[in-house]
Amino acid sequence: WIEDHVRAVHKPRSLDWSVAMAAGSMSSVDLAIGMFLDPGDSVLVEEFTFLAAIDAFRAAGVRLVPVRGDKDGLMPSELQAALRAELEAGRPRPRALYVIPVGQNPLGTRLADARYDEIYDVCRQNGMSIIEDDAYFYQQHNANDNGDDGDLSAVAGLQGLGPRSFLSVDSEGLV
């Protein structure tokens, strides 16, 4: 049932995907670290990100490379700049991007729809996995946030959720 739900909501483009159940967001992050990263690897992260994820990456011996964002979330140009800086410094290419696209913690931003494809392309071109920590995908608000608190049309419901996730643009099994 969970794969049917993910297929219906996220519509993954890659044929090579599956669902792994975890106890929660941090359990999922720990599993992703174990699957995709080794001690000494580096991971790109939003400049301000989930403190528990920072702790988990550090405990696993993974070096963090911060990437700037703005009111619309992670900036693709800054992702490219961070990658370039790593290579120019003679360090190995980071193995993954850790990103919280909806309800970014701690800033609360939502990644602009247009940025999903750009960020995905940067990761694809550089052979990096994307660790999408989308714990708040189902808690989005629609564009009617200026309505009265009792106005039920201000609640998105499944049909009103943002149209994107990195899983929805993943064509090569990177997410």
Tab-separated table of C-alpha atoms in Angstrom, residues 1-117:
chain	number	residue	atom	x	y	z
A	1	TRP	CA	0.000	0.000	0.000
A	2	ILE	CA	2.804	2.435	0.769
A	3	GLU	CA	4.362	2.048	-2.689
A	4	ASP	CA	0.941	2.645	-4.266
A	5	HIS	CA	0.558	5.804	-2.184
A	6	VAL	CA	4.044	7.118	-3.085
A	7	ARG	CA	3.390	6.340	-6.756
A	8	ALA	CA	0.067	8.236	-6.646
A	9	VAL	CA	1.364	11.306	-4.798
A	10	HIS	CA	4.955	11.696	-6.053
A	11	LYS	CA	4.698	9.983	-9.456
A	12	PRO	CA	8.371	8.874	-9.582
A	13	ARG	CA	9.819	9.009	-13.094
A	14	SER	CA	12.542	6.451	-12.421
A	15	LEU	CA	11.542	2.823	-12.828
A	16	ASP	CA	14.154	1.847	-10.222
A	17	TRP	CA	12.699	2.908	-6.872
A	18	SER	CA	11.263	1.350	-3.752
A	19	VAL	CA	10.151	2.362	-0.285
A	20	ALA	CA	12.049	1.640	2.924
A	21	MET	CA	10.079	2.137	6.130
A	22	ALA	CA	11.844	3.785	9.054
A	23	ALA	CA	10.931	4.818	12.566
A	24	GLY	CA	11.115	8.524	11.713
A	25	SER	CA	13.101	11.208	9.973
A	26	MET	CA	16.336	10.604	11.892
A	27	SER	CA	16.054	6.866	11.451
A	28	SER	CA	15.750	7.509	7.715
A	29	VAL	CA	18.747	9.866	7.731
A	30	ASP	CA	20.826	7.277	9.602
A	31	LEU	CA	19.846	4.604	7.057
A	32	ALA	CA	20.710	6.916	4.145
A	33	ILE	CA	24.096	7.727	5.656
A	34	GLY	CA	24.806	4.020	6.024
A	35	MET	CA	23.764	3.289	2.427
A	36	PHE	CA	25.350	6.201	0.559
A	37	LEU	CA	28.258	7.565	2.599
A	38	ASP	CA	31.482	6.335	4.144
A	39	PRO	CA	33.687	7.968	6.801
A	40	GLY	CA	35.760	10.657	5.094
A	41	ASP	CA	33.122	11.388	2.434
A	42	SER	CA	31.552	14.808	2.191
A	43	VAL	CA	27.912	15.789	1.846
A	44	LEU	CA	26.457	19.087	0.665
A	45	VAL	CA	23.928	20.537	3.119
A	46	GLU	CA	21.882	23.695	3.315
A	47	GLU	CA	23.842	26.389	5.155
A	48	PHE	CA	21.331	26.205	8.000
A	49	THR	CA	19.962	22.695	8.441
A	50	PHE	CA	18.486	20.212	10.887
A	51	LEU	CA	20.797	19.990	13.910
A	52	ALA	CA	20.179	16.279	14.476
A	53	ALA	CA	21.186	15.554	10.858
A	54	ILE	CA	24.381	17.565	11.347
A	55	ASP	CA	25.132	15.457	14.429
A	56	ALA	CA	24.425	12.215	12.533
A	57	PHE	CA	26.693	13.147	9.618
A	58	ARG	CA	29.498	14.160	11.976
A	59	ALA	CA	29.115	10.984	14.052
A	60	ALA	CA	29.481	8.996	10.829
A	61	GLY	CA	32.722	10.820	9.989
A	62	VAL	CA	31.160	12.696	7.061
A	63	ARG	CA	32.381	16.210	6.279
A	64	LEU	CA	29.671	18.854	5.785
A	65	VAL	CA	29.853	21.368	2.937
A	66	PRO	CA	27.368	24.218	3.467
A	67	VAL	CA	25.373	25.657	0.554
A	68	ARG	CA	23.630	29.033	0.733
A	69	GLY	CA	19.932	29.481	0.226
A	70	ASP	CA	17.439	32.325	0.179
A	71	LYS	CA	13.715	32.782	0.794
A	72	ASP	CA	13.031	30.207	-1.945
A	73	GLY	CA	15.308	27.536	-0.482
A	74	LEU	CA	18.584	26.075	-1.684
A	75	MET	CA	20.107	28.105	-4.514
A	76	PRO	CA	21.239	26.063	-7.550
A	77	SER	CA	23.977	28.597	-8.369
A	78	GLU	CA	25.364	28.254	-4.839
A	79	LEU	CA	25.244	24.461	-5.129
A	80	GLN	CA	27.375	24.700	-8.263
A	81	ALA	CA	29.713	27.177	-6.536
A	82	ALA	CA	30.163	24.857	-3.525
A	83	LEU	CA	30.985	21.928	-5.812
A	84	ARG	CA	33.455	24.043	-7.770
A	85	ALA	CA	35.125	25.231	-4.553
A	86	GLU	CA	35.521	21.636	-3.334
A	87	LEU	CA	37.197	20.565	-6.577
A	88	GLU	CA	39.394	23.677	-6.735
A	89	ALA	CA	40.554	22.955	-3.164
A	90	GLY	CA	41.619	19.488	-4.313
A	91	ARG	CA	38.992	17.685	-2.266
A	92	PRO	CA	36.969	14.773	-3.639
A	93	ARG	CA	33.561	15.505	-5.098
A	94	PRO	CA	30.835	15.279	-2.421
A	95	ARG	CA	28.876	12.032	-2.624
A	96	ALA	CA	25.433	13.416	-1.775
A	97	LEU	CA	23.195	16.405	-1.176
A	98	TYR	CA	21.092	16.443	2.005
A	99	VAL	CA	18.129	18.785	1.554
A	100	ILE	CA	14.882	19.624	3.354
A	101	PRO	CA	12.751	21.085	0.546
A	102	VAL	CA	9.472	21.681	2.435
A	103	GLY	CA	9.335	23.376	5.828
A	104	GLN	CA	13.128	23.586	5.851
A	105	ASN	CA	14.438	23.189	9.379
A	106	PRO	CA	15.266	25.633	10.925
A	107	LEU	CA	14.266	28.326	8.384
A	108	GLY	CA	10.812	27.095	7.348
A	109	THR	CA	11.332	27.843	3.652
A	110	ARG	CA	9.849	25.841	0.792
A	111	LEU	CA	12.003	25.120	-2.242
A	112	ALA	CA	10.693	26.985	-5.286
A	113	ASP	CA	9.251	24.583	-7.851
A	114	ALA	CA	11.616	25.775	-10.600
A	115	ARG	CA	14.649	24.849	-8.497
A	116	TYR	CA	13.916	21.126	-8.255
A	117	ASP	CA	14.984	20.419	-11.835
